[in-house]
Amino acid sequence: MGMDFSTLRTLISRYCVGEENWVDSRTIYIGHKEPPPGTEAFIQQRYPDNRIVSSKYTFWNFIPKNMFEQFRRVANFYFLIIFLVQLIIDTPTSPVTSGLPLFFVITVTAIKQGYEDWLRHKADNAVNQCPVHVVQHGKVVRKQSRKLRVGDVVMVKEDETFPCDLILLSSSRNDGTCFVTTASLDGESSHKTYYAVQDTKAYSTEKEVDSIHATIECEQPQPDLYKFVGRINIYMGSEPIARPLGSENLLLRGATLKNTEYIYAVAIYTGMETKMALNYQSKSQKRSAVEKSMNAYLVVYLCILIGKAFVNTVLKYVWQADPNRDEPWYNHRTETERQRHIVIRAFTDFLAFMVLFNYIIPVSMYVTVEMQKFLGSYFIMWDDEMFDEELGERAVVNTSDLNEELGQVEYVFTDKTGTLTENNMEFIECCVDGHVYVPHAICNGQVMPDAAGMDMIDTSPGPDARAHEELFFRALCLCHTVQVKEEETVDGIKHGIHQGKSTSFYISSSPDEVALVEGMKRLGFTYLRLKDSHMEILNREDEIERFELLEVLTFDSVRRRMSVIVQSNTGERYLFCKGADSSIFPRVVSGKVDQVRARVEHNAVEGLRTLCVAYRRLTPEQYQEVCNLLSGAKLALQDRDKRLAEAYDLIEKDLILLGATAVEDRLQENAADTIESLHKAGMKVWVLTGDKMETAAATCYASKLFRRNTQILELTTKRTEEQNLHDVLFDLSRTVLRQHGGMTRDTFSSLSGDCTDYGLIIDGATLSAVMRPAQEDSNSGNYKEIFLEICRNCSAVLCCRMAPLQKAQIVKLIKASKEHPITLAVGDGANDVSMILEAHVGIGIMGKEGRQAVRNSDYAVPKFKHLKKMLLVHGHYYYIRISELVQYFFYKNVCFIFPQFLYQFFCGFSQQPLYDTAYLTLYNISFTSLPILLYSLIEQHINMDVLKKDPSLYRDIAKNALLQWPIFIYWTVLGVYDAIVMFFGAYFLFDNTTFTSNGQLMTTNTQMMFGNWTFGTLVFTILVFTVTFKLALDTHYWTWINHFVIWGSLIFFVVFSLLWGGIIWPFLNYQRMYYVFMQMLSSGPAWLSIILLITASLLPDVVKKVIWRALWPTTTERIQNAEKLYKGHLSEFTPLAALHASSRSTRQRRGSIDQRNVPNPRRTNWCCLCANILSRNAP
């Protein structure tokens, strides 16, 4: 009865109380077999199937869900309201004028999003329908992946991907191990070793595996890839045998089986409960500075719209207060409408005016911006200069929403290993008791042909030290997780060939370990293999030594060390431990610590990665105590990680120091040049790394992050131990502010020689103290602001010993500072994902640590050097293009709608439209949209070679310079001016009218029919030509496509107008535009008026630009002028520097410009030409 109650209690807690109360554990029945009677209750649990769903929509919910998401955008929702108002009340314009542009925008966006989701569905189906092998009734059967269930026993073959999360039961290898790559999960591309359950590893056939009778108790699914706690109960006799399960037994979905013929494993997490699926991060939507400016401008224009509608409504009723001025007859007001309450009538009129003026809000701007970003992203992917032949990879764009943000970066946060460096380890030396050993070139597992011996530096050890030396070499041959593989072709590359002989080669999850084992091989001790839990090494006398591997105390980032416990043939047991110097030295009780420490510090200053090696002999009693500690910790289902960490801490103590190793990770090609260019562009570069301070600092000097004259400020644990944190921070603050006089370094050029160059080094422990919130009872205050003040005055910052989460905290701290700078994070490994997601722009490097960073980034590049072109060229161009696009859209809509506002003063505020319905509808969709879209895709205001050679040009567009309020106001005022010129210019042409003999009203000046539609068509014609010519004047880079689109759009307008007014269309109820356009064009004075009004509209802008360029040119404008002056022959960096001084010095240096026959890049701009003439004739 007790069992029934417990079963009932379990069921209630599981299905009624809620998920949060039953996430502790789950029970899995291997092969769906019930446990033997009397052991435990059999409760069949329901788990999801193995389908993976990454798509956003289904066939049924696509339309409602997509519509809901699109109408959450303010502009779309606004136009929907306007469209509904036009349907409900009598408005001056047709609902088509608002509905058609809105329908176009919504449709284009829905098609784009639907296509992207269809691709996701396609990818999901490919994964869900792939075949897997399942053991059923002693046979292997094929199933679709989506049909897998928890408890199924799966067979996976070499190079296949695991279909779900599995517990390894047995393997084709006798020792029950298998080798796996997890590059698609955590970014680690090298091989990892996983272990079968000890009691099932001997089951090697389908029938044997099917006979296993066991249950697994484990935690509910969690996203942590490195954590798993479980227990397997195997029913072999009267009592079940319990064995612990950990992350070393768990094979994750998405990982790939390597170097193992086949494995059998049981499914424990399936479908969306797998760790890979739980790690699908719904990235927070990143919004660019340009998008924020667009929204701010939209609010301003919305206020202008409401203001216009309100003013017109008030003036209408002021106008109609006179009894002689009633509602115009052509508005067709019924008597019922006239008798309505004045408030209702006023509100209806207000809405009607809102509809009439609503085109000032550029709804089509959003779809144009989206198309510009989407199409523009292909220019990054097609860039051959960002193609890496070694990797065979191009740049990748994961999100096109941030293209222009690449031109606004102020802070660059970069990882070191694999990002600045190659992550290609080369063994340099080892030090044993002060004696240094340097073998010849050993590079990442590949032995160079000239490596034929061993160099001994310092004096050779005496006979007494010989045993110590060999123990050190044995320690490095045994203390690792390296696997040995026979020579074969992998990815087209033959491994293990040495001097024409077929040999084995090493693979490991850590490149450092391969380099160390290869180094030992050159020094006489060769690691051969791990077979039947015995590690075999070949010593200098060509004798094979066998050591039984008893325990592996795995490496983790907190301990920063790993250990093995082995037993020699003589029965002696050893604990060998290797790790960072900071984690080994405190645990050492004897050995030549001072000599080894000195060598470690020397190597760290040289930029080498160092490890220390120590050992301890274990007596039988000590070993038994170790076994008890580890066994108790491993079997725990609760807090297993904590208990294991405590056990490791107790075991790894009282060590004897043997020596240290040094491995080099070379700097990537052109990394130093890239960092120098970023500095010149005004960006601050921070290096965030987990490496030790000395190694990281050496890399920073090599990469020119720190220069030789840089004054280094240290904010490290070592310094805070001598002096409290409060005093250290204030000392550093006084140091930097004394030099800069209280101003931040942003006011200085990073190239200025007048101010001291400061570099800050901070470590993870000190950063934690700085970030810790201030206690209420302490007078320490909040250190964050002081820390930020110091950082702002430093040209470069190095953060070492950083945990992944601390990297993200640093980025978040800078993002939230009062300047709100734009940040960019770049990294190559899984440990960089958090900062990549946190920064405004995240860039992944396609390095050797897999694709986790690449998959989570906004952009990905093959090498760090490609960051230079990505920011200085593509970022610069995208920002210039989209800022012009945004300002131009608002400008042309002001030009479009302000004459409509002015017209109300001449039609008794009757809401009479100035333009025809077709013109209202097609103005933003057809007549003016394509030229600006093309401009925003191909405009190059400066040659890209010049942008690369002179990074300081990036400063001209920093801090959203082209979308500031003064520039926005200038464009708006220019639009109002052009609208006034167009309207009143046309108005004065119609000033004098006469009646013809046939009763038509004609203008005296132009001999055109006088009428509303003729007047509106004349204004509209001037408008279309003016805004198109304005864009042509702003274009610097002309190609045949520009000519075709700009002049083609004007020809299309003329042809459309001729057809629209020249044919009686049967689907129209009235033909108000019939013959209007042709009759207007038949008037010679009208042609002359159009030309004069277009010139008058454009002239002030041209004059203003010419004067500004001549008197107060920016660096960009000087280079534009010089490019035109020297016909595109700017070729060297040195003359460009002269352009930063003044236009006079530009002229004086003209003779130094290279006049070789370089092809002209077809660039012209009238403002540049006029400014050239003025500057050349200046006194």
XYZ file of C-alpha atoms in Angstrom, residues 643-1009:
367
model
C 31.474 17.570 -4.021
C 33.874 16.583 -6.827
C 35.570 19.987 -6.621
C 36.009 19.520 -2.862
C 37.392 16.011 -3.416
C 39.866 17.231 -6.069
C 40.957 19.985 -3.718
C 41.738 17.449 -0.999
C 43.580 15.095 -3.386
C 45.740 17.648 -5.252
C 47.891 18.794 -2.339
C 51.389 18.296 -0.872
C 52.855 18.195 -4.389
C 56.535 18.103 -5.386
C 57.393 20.524 -8.195
C 59.084 18.944 -11.226
C 59.289 21.777 -13.737
C 57.457 23.892 -16.310
C 56.772 24.009 -20.046
C 56.495 26.847 -22.572
C 54.339 26.769 -25.704
C 54.032 29.570 -28.277
C 50.824 30.712 -29.927
C 51.832 32.904 -32.881
C 50.183 36.230 -33.683
C 47.796 36.160 -36.632
C 48.874 37.690 -39.921
C 48.353 41.496 -40.023
C 46.796 41.521 -36.540
C 49.121 44.353 -35.443
C 48.341 46.415 -38.560
C 44.599 45.937 -37.972
C 44.785 47.095 -34.354
C 46.888 50.111 -35.346
C 44.311 51.043 -38.004
C 41.455 50.725 -35.502
C 43.327 53.042 -33.124
C 43.826 55.611 -35.881
C 40.130 55.391 -36.685
C 39.385 56.552 -33.124
C 38.330 53.186 -31.710
C 39.453 51.908 -28.346
C 40.580 48.293 -28.365
C 40.243 46.091 -25.286
C 41.672 42.579 -25.088
C 39.656 40.208 -22.866
C 41.413 36.890 -22.250
C 41.628 34.028 -19.799
C 45.426 33.920 -20.109
C 47.848 35.043 -17.409
C 48.854 38.669 -17.297
C 52.462 38.392 -18.490
C 51.575 36.254 -21.532
C 48.684 38.489 -22.507
C 50.742 41.664 -22.030
C 53.479 40.311 -24.316
C 50.865 39.599 -26.985
C 49.509 43.134 -26.570
C 52.966 44.614 -27.204
C 53.477 42.361 -30.225
C 50.097 43.368 -31.673
C 50.817 47.102 -31.073
C 47.932 47.414 -28.636
C 50.565 48.677 -26.209
C 53.492 50.653 -27.592
C 56.939 50.842 -26.077
C 56.212 54.356 -24.758
C 52.829 53.335 -23.303
C 52.692 53.872 -19.550
C 51.152 50.712 -18.082
C 48.741 51.078 -15.176
C 48.079 47.899 -13.184
C 44.852 47.116 -11.375
C 45.660 43.559 -10.336
C 45.320 41.253 -7.355
C 49.028 41.623 -6.651
C 48.692 45.383 -6.273
C 45.435 45.281 -4.292
C 47.104 42.917 -1.802
C 49.714 45.590 -1.080
C 47.261 48.494 -1.119
C 43.496 48.439 -0.711
C 41.325 48.726 -3.814
C 39.978 52.153 -2.883
C 43.467 53.683 -2.722
C 44.667 51.953 -5.896
C 41.696 53.262 -7.907
C 42.139 56.809 -6.670
C 45.884 56.725 -7.335
C 45.289 55.597 -10.920
C 42.536 58.165 -11.357
C 44.818 60.973 -10.174
C 47.570 59.765 -12.511
C 45.482 59.880 -15.687
C 43.526 63.031 -14.813
C 46.688 64.943 -13.870
C 47.975 64.393 -17.389
C 44.717 65.174 -19.165
C 43.571 68.040 -16.991
C 40.246 66.445 -16.171
C 39.292 65.848 -19.820
C 38.687 62.390 -21.158
C 40.933 60.954 -23.767
C 38.129 61.231 -26.317
C 39.080 64.906 -26.728
C 42.565 63.958 -27.894
C 43.748 62.239 -31.005
C 45.110 58.809 -30.269
C 48.097 59.768 -32.420
C 48.892 62.934 -30.538
C 52.323 63.064 -29.098
C 51.393 65.756 -26.587
C 49.671 63.468 -24.116
C 50.991 60.352 -22.437
C 49.692 57.075 -23.799
C 48.175 55.019 -20.968
C 47.406 51.305 -21.008
C 45.461 49.584 -18.245
C 45.829 45.953 -17.134
C 43.152 44.452 -14.889
C 42.565 40.845 -13.829
C 39.362 38.929 -13.221
C 39.543 38.911 -9.420
C 40.008 42.683 -9.206
C 37.245 43.241 -11.741
C 34.871 41.242 -9.523
C 35.743 43.551 -6.626
C 35.215 46.645 -8.782
C 31.846 45.391 -10.052
C 30.620 44.414 -6.575
C 27.786 46.750 -5.423
C 28.742 49.116 -2.619
C 27.610 48.152 0.876
C 25.357 50.639 2.633
C 27.500 50.683 5.772
C 30.814 51.072 3.934
C 32.381 54.319 2.819
C 34.032 52.725 -0.196
C 31.376 53.999 -2.584
C 30.705 52.648 -6.031
C 33.974 51.943 -7.834
C 32.446 51.499 -11.279
C 32.442 55.201 -12.153
C 36.078 55.652 -11.086
C 37.046 52.555 -13.053
C 35.219 53.859 -16.133
C 36.914 57.249 -15.774
C 40.322 55.572 -15.757
C 39.405 53.408 -18.775
C 38.143 56.397 -20.754
C 41.555 57.998 -20.434
C 43.472 54.908 -21.559
C 44.150 54.193 -25.210
C 44.041 50.418 -24.616
C 42.895 48.060 -21.868
C 43.935 44.451 -21.205
C 41.653 42.286 -19.053
C 43.317 38.970 -18.169
C 42.170 35.887 -16.238
C 38.608 36.613 -17.419
C 35.738 34.167 -17.078
C 33.269 34.170 -20.024
C 30.598 35.886 -17.947
C 33.049 38.618 -16.902
C 33.713 39.385 -20.567
C 30.008 40.068 -21.029
C 29.933 42.157 -17.844
C 32.741 44.376 -19.139
C 30.898 44.958 -22.421
C 27.659 45.687 -20.570
C 29.436 48.134 -18.257
C 30.817 50.147 -21.185
C 27.481 50.022 -23.044
C 25.691 51.448 -20.011
C 28.196 54.289 -19.385
C 26.940 57.845 -19.797
C 28.292 58.261 -23.365
C 26.451 55.072 -24.489
C 29.176 54.170 -26.996
C 28.668 51.616 -29.778
C 30.521 48.411 -28.894
C 31.809 45.528 -30.993
C 32.933 42.152 -29.647
C 35.042 39.701 -31.652
C 35.965 36.165 -30.666
C 36.360 32.639 -31.979
C 35.319 30.242 -29.200
C 32.320 29.209 -27.142
C 33.699 31.231 -24.222
C 33.273 34.405 -26.322
C 29.587 33.882 -27.105
C 28.329 35.802 -24.062
C 30.232 38.984 -24.973
C 29.332 38.612 -28.677
C 25.641 38.531 -27.754
C 26.035 41.420 -25.308
C 27.787 43.872 -27.654
C 25.936 46.074 -30.135
C 27.718 44.186 -32.933
C 29.122 40.667 -32.521
C 31.710 39.250 -34.918
C 32.803 35.620 -34.919
C 36.196 34.430 -36.157
C 36.193 31.150 -38.104
C 39.039 29.750 -36.056
C 40.008 26.322 -34.738
C 37.554 26.348 -31.850
C 34.531 25.399 -33.917
C 31.550 27.447 -35.003
C 29.758 28.381 -31.775
C 30.963 31.993 -31.904
C 30.227 32.189 -35.631
C 26.672 30.884 -35.181
C 25.872 33.345 -32.417
C 27.472 36.361 -34.072
C 25.939 39.032 -36.282
C 28.828 38.751 -38.740
C 31.653 36.258 -39.178
C 35.044 36.677 -40.861
C 37.797 34.111 -41.512
C 40.613 36.086 -39.850
C 41.040 39.037 -37.503
C 42.734 41.073 -40.280
C 39.435 41.166 -42.202
C 37.984 43.312 -39.429
C 39.859 46.274 -40.936
C 37.962 46.262 -44.212
C 34.717 45.236 -42.534
C 34.717 48.403 -40.394
C 36.766 50.999 -42.265
C 35.285 50.319 -45.719
C 32.001 48.425 -45.521
C 30.922 50.032 -42.246
C 31.848 53.496 -43.546
C 29.973 53.025 -46.814
C 26.853 51.531 -45.219
C 26.541 54.360 -42.722
C 27.004 57.070 -45.375
C 24.472 55.381 -47.637
C 21.729 54.736 -45.116
C 22.037 58.144 -43.458
C 21.532 59.792 -46.875
C 18.619 57.411 -47.519
C 16.865 58.350 -44.258
C 17.386 62.115 -44.603
C 16.431 62.026 -48.294
C 13.183 60.169 -47.594
C 12.049 62.737 -45.051
C 13.175 65.567 -47.375
C 11.266 64.307 -50.415
C 8.132 63.721 -48.354
C 8.249 67.269 -47.002
C 8.634 68.529 -50.580
C 5.677 66.322 -51.505
C 3.171 67.222 -48.809
C 3.952 70.861 -47.854
C 2.457 72.230 -51.137
C -0.707 70.302 -50.175
C -0.693 72.201 -46.868
C -0.209 75.563 -48.623
C -2.948 74.738 -51.106
C -5.521 74.593 -48.304
C -5.124 78.363 -47.825
C -6.313 78.831 -51.417
C -9.244 76.405 -51.403
C -11.063 77.494 -48.285
C -9.595 74.630 -46.183
C -11.935 72.298 -48.038
C -9.546 69.302 -47.914
C -9.263 69.379 -51.697
C -6.229 67.297 -52.804
C -3.620 69.053 -54.896
C -2.422 65.867 -56.622
C -4.234 63.145 -58.486
C -4.840 59.832 -56.705
C -2.388 57.993 -58.976
C 0.369 60.475 -58.175
C -0.359 60.230 -54.441
C -0.109 56.450 -54.591
C 2.915 56.048 -56.853
C 5.141 58.903 -55.671
C 6.909 56.839 -52.996
C 6.401 53.426 -54.608
C 7.539 54.059 -58.190
C 8.617 57.571 -59.131
C 11.249 58.262 -56.450
C 12.032 54.955 -54.716
C 14.417 53.153 -57.078
C 17.095 55.900 -57.453
C 17.587 56.237 -53.686
C 17.596 52.444 -53.242
C 20.342 52.102 -55.837
C 22.261 55.044 -54.336
C 22.126 53.340 -50.937
C 23.579 50.164 -52.443
C 26.490 51.368 -54.631
C 27.439 54.921 -53.614
C 31.159 55.365 -52.872
C 31.844 58.917 -51.758
C 35.555 58.063 -51.427
C 37.587 55.336 -53.101
C 37.813 52.247 -50.862
C 41.612 52.170 -51.176
C 41.730 55.652 -49.631
C 39.464 54.526 -46.769
C 41.838 51.648 -45.998
C 44.962 53.804 -46.224
C 43.602 56.613 -44.077
C 41.636 55.143 -41.136
C 41.136 58.595 -39.578
C 38.367 59.230 -42.137
C 36.262 56.935 -39.951
C 36.207 59.745 -37.359
C 34.176 61.976 -39.700
C 31.130 59.718 -39.312
C 31.594 58.778 -35.633
C 28.856 59.300 -33.059
C 26.068 59.195 -35.664
C 27.458 62.432 -37.157
C 25.266 62.456 -40.279
C 21.978 61.940 -38.432
C 22.323 64.657 -35.815
C 19.443 67.074 -35.212
C 21.061 70.106 -36.961
C 21.466 68.097 -40.179
C 17.926 66.740 -39.890
C 16.594 70.284 -39.414
C 18.627 71.468 -42.426
C 17.104 68.771 -44.667
C 13.607 69.588 -43.367
C 14.070 73.348 -43.939
C 15.462 72.589 -47.403
C 12.354 70.518 -48.131
C 10.066 73.341 -46.953
C 11.998 75.862 -49.066
C 11.760 73.682 -52.182
C 8.036 73.153 -51.562
C 7.434 76.919 -51.261
C 9.394 77.607 -54.464
C 7.463 74.922 -56.364
C 4.047 75.983 -55.099
C 4.306 79.745 -55.363
C 6.346 79.580 -58.556
C 3.537 77.628 -60.185
C 0.943 79.850 -58.503
C 2.347 83.042 -59.998
C 2.286 81.428 -63.440
C -1.467 81.037 -62.971
C -1.865 84.563 -61.613
C -3.468 86.099 -64.701
C -6.255 84.180 -66.426
C -8.485 84.908 -69.401
C -11.439 83.191 -71.023
C -10.959 81.757 -74.509
C -13.520 81.934 -77.273
C -14.823 78.479 -76.408
C -15.297 79.373 -72.755
C -12.166 77.734 -71.298
C -10.209 79.525 -68.608
C -6.584 79.930 -69.791
C -3.495 81.413 -68.122
C -2.216 84.555 -69.774
C 1.480 83.682 -69.179
C 1.608 80.070 -70.312
C -1.542 79.599 -72.389
C -2.467 76.517 -70.327
C -5.933 75.508 -69.236
